[in-house]
Amino acid sequence: MAVNKIYDEIKKLSPAERQRLKQLLNNENANDDNNDAFERAAGSWRDFDAEGFVKDIYKRRSLGTERAGAEW
């Protein structure tokens, strides 16, 4: 069985290598959770005009002006 082969290979790893594998697998799950959260948040921006936003950025860049400082 494939699972048994994987288990046999894991048993051959040093304790440090097993710990590293465990961390990588845990991070993979965390990344999945982060991606899911990002996709849920992105769906809430349905009314956001991305193309208009990009055009506005390029327009402001072409003006060549410095950012205005905060007015206190």
PDB file of C-alpha atoms in Angstrom:
ATOM      1  CA  MET A   1       0.000   0.000   0.000  1.00  0.00           C
ATOM      2  CA  ALA A   2       1.192   3.527  -0.748  1.00  0.00           C
ATOM      3  CA  VAL A   3       0.557   4.722   2.805  1.00  0.00           C
ATOM      4  CA  ASN A   4       2.789   1.996   4.213  1.00  0.00           C
ATOM      5  CA  LYS A   5       5.602   2.963   1.831  1.00  0.00           C
ATOM      6  CA  ILE A   6       5.315   6.578   2.908  1.00  0.00           C
ATOM      7  CA  TYR A   7       5.307   5.558   6.563  1.00  0.00           C
ATOM      8  CA  ASP A   8       8.425   3.411   6.025  1.00  0.00           C
ATOM      9  CA  GLU A   9      10.216   6.351   4.397  1.00  0.00           C
ATOM     10  CA  ILE A  10       9.245   8.655   7.269  1.00  0.00           C
ATOM     11  CA  LYS A  11      10.638   6.147   9.779  1.00  0.00           C
ATOM     12  CA  LYS A  12      14.006   6.411   7.987  1.00  0.00           C
ATOM     13  CA  LEU A  13      14.194  10.163   8.638  1.00  0.00           C
ATOM     14  CA  SER A  14      16.238  11.580  11.473  1.00  0.00           C
ATOM     15  CA  PRO A  15      14.325  13.247  14.324  1.00  0.00           C
ATOM     16  CA  ALA A  16      15.331  16.671  12.963  1.00  0.00           C
ATOM     17  CA  GLU A  17      14.107  15.750   9.490  1.00  0.00           C
ATOM     18  CA  ARG A  18      10.819  14.467  10.918  1.00  0.00           C
ATOM     19  CA  GLN A  19      10.357  17.723  12.805  1.00  0.00           C
ATOM     20  CA  ARG A  20      11.032  19.703   9.634  1.00  0.00           C
ATOM     21  CA  LEU A  21       8.516  17.575   7.706  1.00  0.00           C
ATOM     22  CA  LYS A  22       5.953  18.125  10.439  1.00  0.00           C
ATOM     23  CA  GLN A  23       6.502  21.901  10.281  1.00  0.00           C
ATOM     24  CA  LEU A  24       6.177  21.913   6.501  1.00  0.00           C
ATOM     25  CA  LEU A  25       2.924  19.970   6.664  1.00  0.00           C
ATOM     26  CA  ASN A  26       1.532  22.273   9.362  1.00  0.00           C
ATOM     27  CA  ASN A  27       2.495  25.339   7.314  1.00  0.00           C
ATOM     28  CA  GLU A  28       0.801  23.847   4.282  1.00  0.00           C
ATOM     29  CA  ASN A  29      -2.449  23.641   6.241  1.00  0.00           C
ATOM     30  CA  ALA A  30      -1.975  27.193   7.529  1.00  0.00           C
ATOM     31  CA  ASN A  31      -1.450  28.418   3.975  1.00  0.00           C
ATOM     32  CA  ASP A  32      -4.668  26.696   2.918  1.00  0.00           C
ATOM     33  CA  ASP A  33      -6.498  28.433   5.764  1.00  0.00           C
ATOM     34  CA  ASN A  34      -4.949  31.768   4.805  1.00  0.00           C
ATOM     35  CA  ASN A  35      -5.896  31.300   1.164  1.00  0.00           C
ATOM     36  CA  ASP A  36      -9.460  30.431   2.114  1.00  0.00           C
ATOM     37  CA  ALA A  37      -9.714  33.532   4.312  1.00  0.00           C
ATOM     38  CA  PHE A  38      -8.276  35.693   1.527  1.00  0.00           C
ATOM     39  CA  GLU A  39     -10.738  34.344  -1.015  1.00  0.00           C
ATOM     40  CA  ARG A  40     -13.672  34.953   1.339  1.00  0.00           C
ATOM     41  CA  ALA A  41     -12.498  38.531   1.924  1.00  0.00           C
ATOM     42  CA  ALA A  42     -11.922  39.158  -1.772  1.00  0.00           C
ATOM     43  CA  GLY A  43     -15.486  38.106  -2.505  1.00  0.00           C
ATOM     44  CA  SER A  44     -16.735  40.899  -0.283  1.00  0.00           C
ATOM     45  CA  TRP A  45     -15.179  43.499  -2.606  1.00  0.00           C
ATOM     46  CA  ARG A  46     -17.654  42.964  -5.439  1.00  0.00           C
ATOM     47  CA  ASP A  47     -18.296  46.682  -5.820  1.00  0.00           C
ATOM     48  CA  PHE A  48     -14.568  47.537  -6.035  1.00  0.00           C
ATOM     49  CA  ASP A  49     -13.547  48.920  -9.439  1.00  0.00           C
ATOM     50  CA  ALA A  50     -10.089  47.364  -9.861  1.00  0.00           C
ATOM     51  CA  GLU A  51      -9.564  48.709 -13.388  1.00  0.00           C
ATOM     52  CA  GLY A  52     -10.492  52.222 -12.296  1.00  0.00           C
ATOM     53  CA  PHE A  53      -8.174  51.919  -9.313  1.00  0.00           C
ATOM     54  CA  VAL A  54      -5.233  50.909 -11.526  1.00  0.00           C
ATOM     55  CA  LYS A  55      -5.991  53.737 -13.987  1.00  0.00           C
ATOM     56  CA  ASP A  56      -6.066  56.204 -11.094  1.00  0.00           C
ATOM     57  CA  ILE A  57      -2.688  54.980  -9.847  1.00  0.00           C
ATOM     58  CA  TYR A  58      -1.080  55.422 -13.275  1.00  0.00           C
ATOM     59  CA  LYS A  59      -2.681  58.843 -13.647  1.00  0.00           C
ATOM     60  CA  ARG A  60      -1.261  59.979 -10.323  1.00  0.00           C
ATOM     61  CA  ARG A  61       2.162  58.575 -11.183  1.00  0.00           C
ATOM     62  CA  SER A  62       2.216  60.455 -14.469  1.00  0.00           C
ATOM     63  CA  LEU A  63       1.674  63.752 -12.629  1.00  0.00           C
ATOM     64  CA  GLY A  64       5.090  63.318 -11.049  1.00  0.00           C
ATOM     65  CA  THR A  65       4.113  65.030  -7.831  1.00  0.00           C
ATOM     66  CA  GLU A  66       5.315  63.989  -4.432  1.00  0.00           C
ATOM     67  CA  ARG A  67       2.936  62.643  -1.876  1.00  0.00           C
ATOM     68  CA  ALA A  68       1.397  65.250   0.277  1.00  0.00           C
ATOM     69  CA  GLY A  69       2.379  64.985   3.922  1.00  0.00           C
ATOM     70  CA  ALA A  70      -0.126  64.468   6.650  1.00  0.00           C
ATOM     71  CA  GLU A  71      -1.766  67.633   7.853  1.00  0.00           C
ATOM     72  CA  TRP A  72      -1.977  67.755  11.627  1.00  0.00           C
TER      73      TRP A  72
END
